[in-house]
Coordinates of C-alpha atoms in Angstrom, one line a residue:
Chain D
G1 CA 0.0 0.0 0.0
E2 CA 0.8 3.7 0.0
N3 CA 3.3 5.0 2.4
V4 CA 3.6 8.8 3.1
E5 CA 6.6 10.3 5.1
Q6 CA 6.4 13.9 6.2
H7 CA 9.2 16.1 7.5
P8 CA 9.8 17.8 9.7
S9 CA 7.7 16.9 12.6
T10 CA 8.2 20.1 14.4
L11 CA 8.7 23.5 12.7
S12 CA 9.4 26.9 14.4
V13 CA 9.8 29.9 12.3
Q14 CA 9.7 33.7 13.1
E15 CA 6.5 35.6 12.1
G16 CA 6.7 36.9 8.7
D17 CA 9.3 34.2 7.5
S18 CA 8.5 31.4 5.2
A19 CA 7.7 27.8 6.2
V20 CA 8.3 24.7 4.2
I21 CA 7.1 21.2 4.7
K22 CA 8.1 18.3 2.8
C23 CA 6.2 14.8 2.0
T24 CA 7.4 11.8 0.0
Y25 CA 5.0 9.1 -1.3
S26 CA 5.7 5.5 -2.5
D27 CA 2.8 4.8 -5.3
S28 CA 3.4 6.0 -8.3
A29 CA -0.3 5.5 -9.2
S30 CA -1.3 8.1 -6.4
N31 CA -2.8 11.1 -8.3
Y32 CA -4.4 13.4 -5.6
F33 CA -2.4 15.2 -3.0
P34 CA -4.3 17.3 -0.4
W35 CA -3.1 19.3 2.6
Y36 CA -5.0 19.8 5.9
K37 CA -4.6 22.0 8.6
Q38 CA -5.9 20.9 12.2
E39 CA -6.0 23.2 15.1
L40 CA -6.1 21.6 18.7
G41 CA -9.3 19.9 19.2
K42 CA -10.8 20.8 15.6
R43 CA -11.3 18.6 12.7
P44 CA -8.8 18.8 9.7
Q45 CA -9.4 21.3 7.2
L46 CA -8.5 21.3 3.6
I47 CA -6.2 24.3 2.8
I48 CA -4.8 23.5 -0.7
D49 CA -4.6 20.4 -3.1
I50 CA -2.9 19.3 -6.2
R51 CA -3.5 16.5 -8.9
S52 CA -0.7 14.8 -10.4
N53 CA -1.2 16.6 -13.8
V54 CA -0.2 19.9 -12.2
G55 CA 3.2 20.7 -10.8
E56 CA 2.4 23.8 -8.7
K57 CA -0.7 25.5 -7.2
K58 CA -0.9 28.6 -5.5
D59 CA -3.5 30.1 -3.3
Q60 CA -2.4 33.6 -1.7
R61 CA 0.2 32.9 0.7
I62 CA 0.0 29.1 0.3
A63 CA 1.6 27.0 -2.4
V64 CA 2.1 23.4 -3.0
T65 CA 4.8 21.8 -5.5
L66 CA 4.7 18.3 -6.8
N67 CA 7.6 16.4 -8.4
K68 CA 6.0 13.4 -9.8
T69 CA 9.5 11.6 -10.9
A70 CA 10.8 11.9 -7.4
K71 CA 7.5 11.3 -5.7
H72 CA 7.6 14.2 -3.4
F73 CA 5.4 17.3 -2.8
S74 CA 6.0 20.3 -0.6
L75 CA 3.7 22.9 1.2
H76 CA 5.2 26.5 1.2
I77 CA 3.7 29.3 3.4
T78 CA 5.1 32.7 3.1
E79 CA 4.7 35.7 5.4
T80 CA 3.8 33.5 8.2
Q81 CA 1.1 34.9 10.8
P82 CA 0.4 33.8 14.3
E83 CA -2.8 32.1 13.0
D84 CA -0.9 29.8 10.9
S85 CA 0.3 28.0 14.1
A86 CA -1.3 24.5 13.8
V87 CA -0.5 20.9 12.7
Y88 CA -0.3 20.5 9.1
F89 CA -0.9 17.1 7.3
C90 CA -0.1 15.9 3.8
A91 CA -1.8 12.9 2.2
A92 CA -2.1 10.9 -1.0
S93 CA -4.6 9.2 -2.6
G94 CA -4.9 5.8 -4.5
S95 CA -5.2 5.5 -8.2
G96 CA -8.8 6.3 -7.9
G97 CA -8.2 9.9 -6.4
G98 CA -9.8 10.8 -3.1
A99 CA -12.5 8.4 -3.7
D100 CA -10.3 5.6 -2.5
G101 CA -9.3 7.0 0.8
L102 CA -6.3 9.0 1.7
T103 CA -2.9 7.9 3.3
F104 CA -1.8 10.5 5.7
G105 CA 1.6 11.8 6.8
K106 CA 2.2 11.9 10.4
G107 CA 1.9 15.5 10.6
T108 CA 3.9 18.7 11.1
H109 CA 3.5 20.9 14.3
L110 CA 4.2 24.5 12.9
I111 CA 5.0 27.0 15.6
I112 CA 5.1 30.9 14.5
Q113 CA 7.1 32.6 17.0
P114 CA 6.1 36.6 17.5
Chain K
D1 CA -26.7 24.3 5.5
A2 CA -25.3 21.0 4.5
E3 CA -22.9 19.4 6.8
I4 CA -21.4 16.4 8.5
T5 CA -22.0 15.5 12.0
Q6 CA -20.7 12.7 14.2
S7 CA -22.3 11.4 17.5
P8 CA -21.6 11.1 20.2
R9 CA -18.7 13.6 20.5
H10 CA -17.3 11.8 23.5
K11 CA -17.5 8.3 24.7
I12 CA -16.3 6.2 27.6
T13 CA -16.8 2.2 27.3
E14 CA -15.3 -0.7 28.9
T15 CA -13.3 -3.5 27.2
G16 CA -15.5 -6.1 25.5
R17 CA -18.4 -3.8 25.0
Q18 CA -19.8 -3.3 21.4
V19 CA -19.7 0.6 20.5
T20 CA -21.5 2.2 17.6
L21 CA -20.3 5.7 16.4
A22 CA -22.6 7.6 14.2
C23 CA -21.7 9.5 11.0
H24 CA -24.4 11.6 9.2
Q25 CA -24.0 13.8 6.0
T26 CA -26.5 16.2 4.4
W27 CA -24.5 16.9 1.2
N28 CA -25.8 13.8 -0.7
H29 CA -22.2 12.7 -1.1
N30 CA -21.7 9.2 -2.4
N31 CA -18.2 8.6 -0.7
M32 CA -17.9 8.2 3.2
F33 CA -14.7 7.4 5.0
W34 CA -13.7 6.5 8.6
Y35 CA -10.3 7.3 10.0
R36 CA -8.9 7.2 13.4
Q37 CA -6.1 9.7 14.7
D38 CA -3.5 8.8 17.3
L39 CA -0.3 10.9 18.6
G40 CA 2.4 9.9 16.4
H41 CA 0.3 8.2 13.6
G42 CA -1.6 10.8 12.1
L43 CA -5.0 9.7 10.5
R44 CA -5.3 6.1 9.2
L45 CA -8.2 4.8 7.1
I46 CA -10.4 2.1 8.7
H47 CA -13.3 1.7 6.2
Y48 CA -14.9 3.4 3.4
S49 CA -17.8 3.4 1.2
Y50 CA -18.7 4.2 -2.4
G51 CA -22.4 4.3 -2.1
V52 CA -25.3 2.2 -0.5
Q53 CA -24.6 -1.4 0.3
D54 CA -20.9 -0.9 -0.7
T55 CA -18.2 -1.1 2.1
N56 CA -14.4 -1.4 1.7
K57 CA -11.5 -2.1 4.1
G58 CA -8.9 0.3 4.8
E59 CA -5.5 0.2 6.4
V60 CA -6.8 -0.5 9.8
S61 CA -9.9 -2.3 9.7
D62 CA -9.3 -5.2 12.1
G63 CA -12.0 -5.1 15.0
Y64 CA -14.1 -2.6 13.0
S65 CA -17.2 -2.9 10.7
V66 CA -19.4 -0.5 8.7
S67 CA -22.6 -0.6 7.1
R68 CA -24.2 1.5 4.4
S69 CA -27.9 1.4 4.3
N70 CA -28.7 4.9 2.8
T71 CA -26.8 7.7 1.4
E72 CA -26.5 9.9 4.5
D73 CA -25.1 7.5 7.1
L74 CA -22.1 5.4 7.8
P75 CA -22.0 3.9 11.2
L76 CA -18.9 2.5 12.8
T77 CA -19.2 -0.5 15.1
L78 CA -16.5 -1.7 17.2
E79 CA -17.6 -5.5 17.9
S80 CA -15.8 -5.9 21.0
A81 CA -13.8 -2.6 22.4
A82 CA -10.1 -2.9 23.0
S83 CA -7.9 -0.5 24.8
S84 CA -6.1 -0.2 21.7
Q85 CA -9.0 1.4 20.1
T86 CA -9.0 4.5 22.4
S87 CA -8.6 7.1 19.6
V88 CA -10.2 10.1 18.1
Y89 CA -12.4 9.0 15.4
F90 CA -13.1 11.2 12.3
C91 CA -15.8 10.7 9.6
A92 CA -15.5 12.2 6.1
S93 CA -17.3 12.5 2.8
S94 CA -16.8 13.5 -0.7
T95 CA -18.7 13.6 -4.0
H96 CA -18.5 10.7 -6.6
N97 CA -16.5 13.0 -9.0
R98 CA -14.5 15.3 -6.7
D99 CA -11.6 14.3 -4.7
T100 CA -12.1 16.9 -1.6
Q101 CA -12.8 15.2 1.4
Y102 CA -14.7 17.0 4.2
F103 CA -14.3 15.9 7.9
G104 CA -16.6 15.7 10.6
P105 CA -16.0 17.2 14.0
G106 CA -14.5 13.6 15.5
T107 CA -15.5 11.5 18.3
R108 CA -13.1 11.0 21.2
L109 CA -13.6 7.5 22.4
T110 CA -11.9 6.2 25.5
V111 CA -11.8 2.3 26.3
L112 CA -11.1 1.3 29.8

């Protein structure tokens, strides 16, 4: 089955700096890669996603890049703000897209230092 | 507004008891999923369903079962609860032609 590795497990950055979280996946048939943000005690919320036919996607301060050859994808957050503090999860689908269920990384605790 | 709900939000039970967690969505989504979340493991897929009468096993399905008798509901049953099943359980749903999964608020289950 699919295996998703996520690094780092904890990331501390100064407010206003950029943050990068990286994930690798094992199944070359995976074709959908979402990123979720989870605040303490809350449900995971989708923040951005990318499909395998796209190399990069951007939404305001958030961007995701995908390298299919190397089987890795990354989340980039620019101009970080205190409200960006949360746990971020990457995930990968099976060949059926999100309908097959998602395999998640173990999460990155992002801490924004004032 | 359409939404996805879970009940109960918190449950304490004893080892060996049968427990059922409810998941209900009003989006008319075909696909529904159950995940468990544990520290150090992220979220792991338990079972999923593409529609009525369809169920499929996920990565960690042992000790769990689901049934899909209508579009709106996918209850998760622990046949004989074990302490290793203490976790936070999330239900999610998606449409048949879109990948995005929307999560419910979660159920915190403690097995003593």
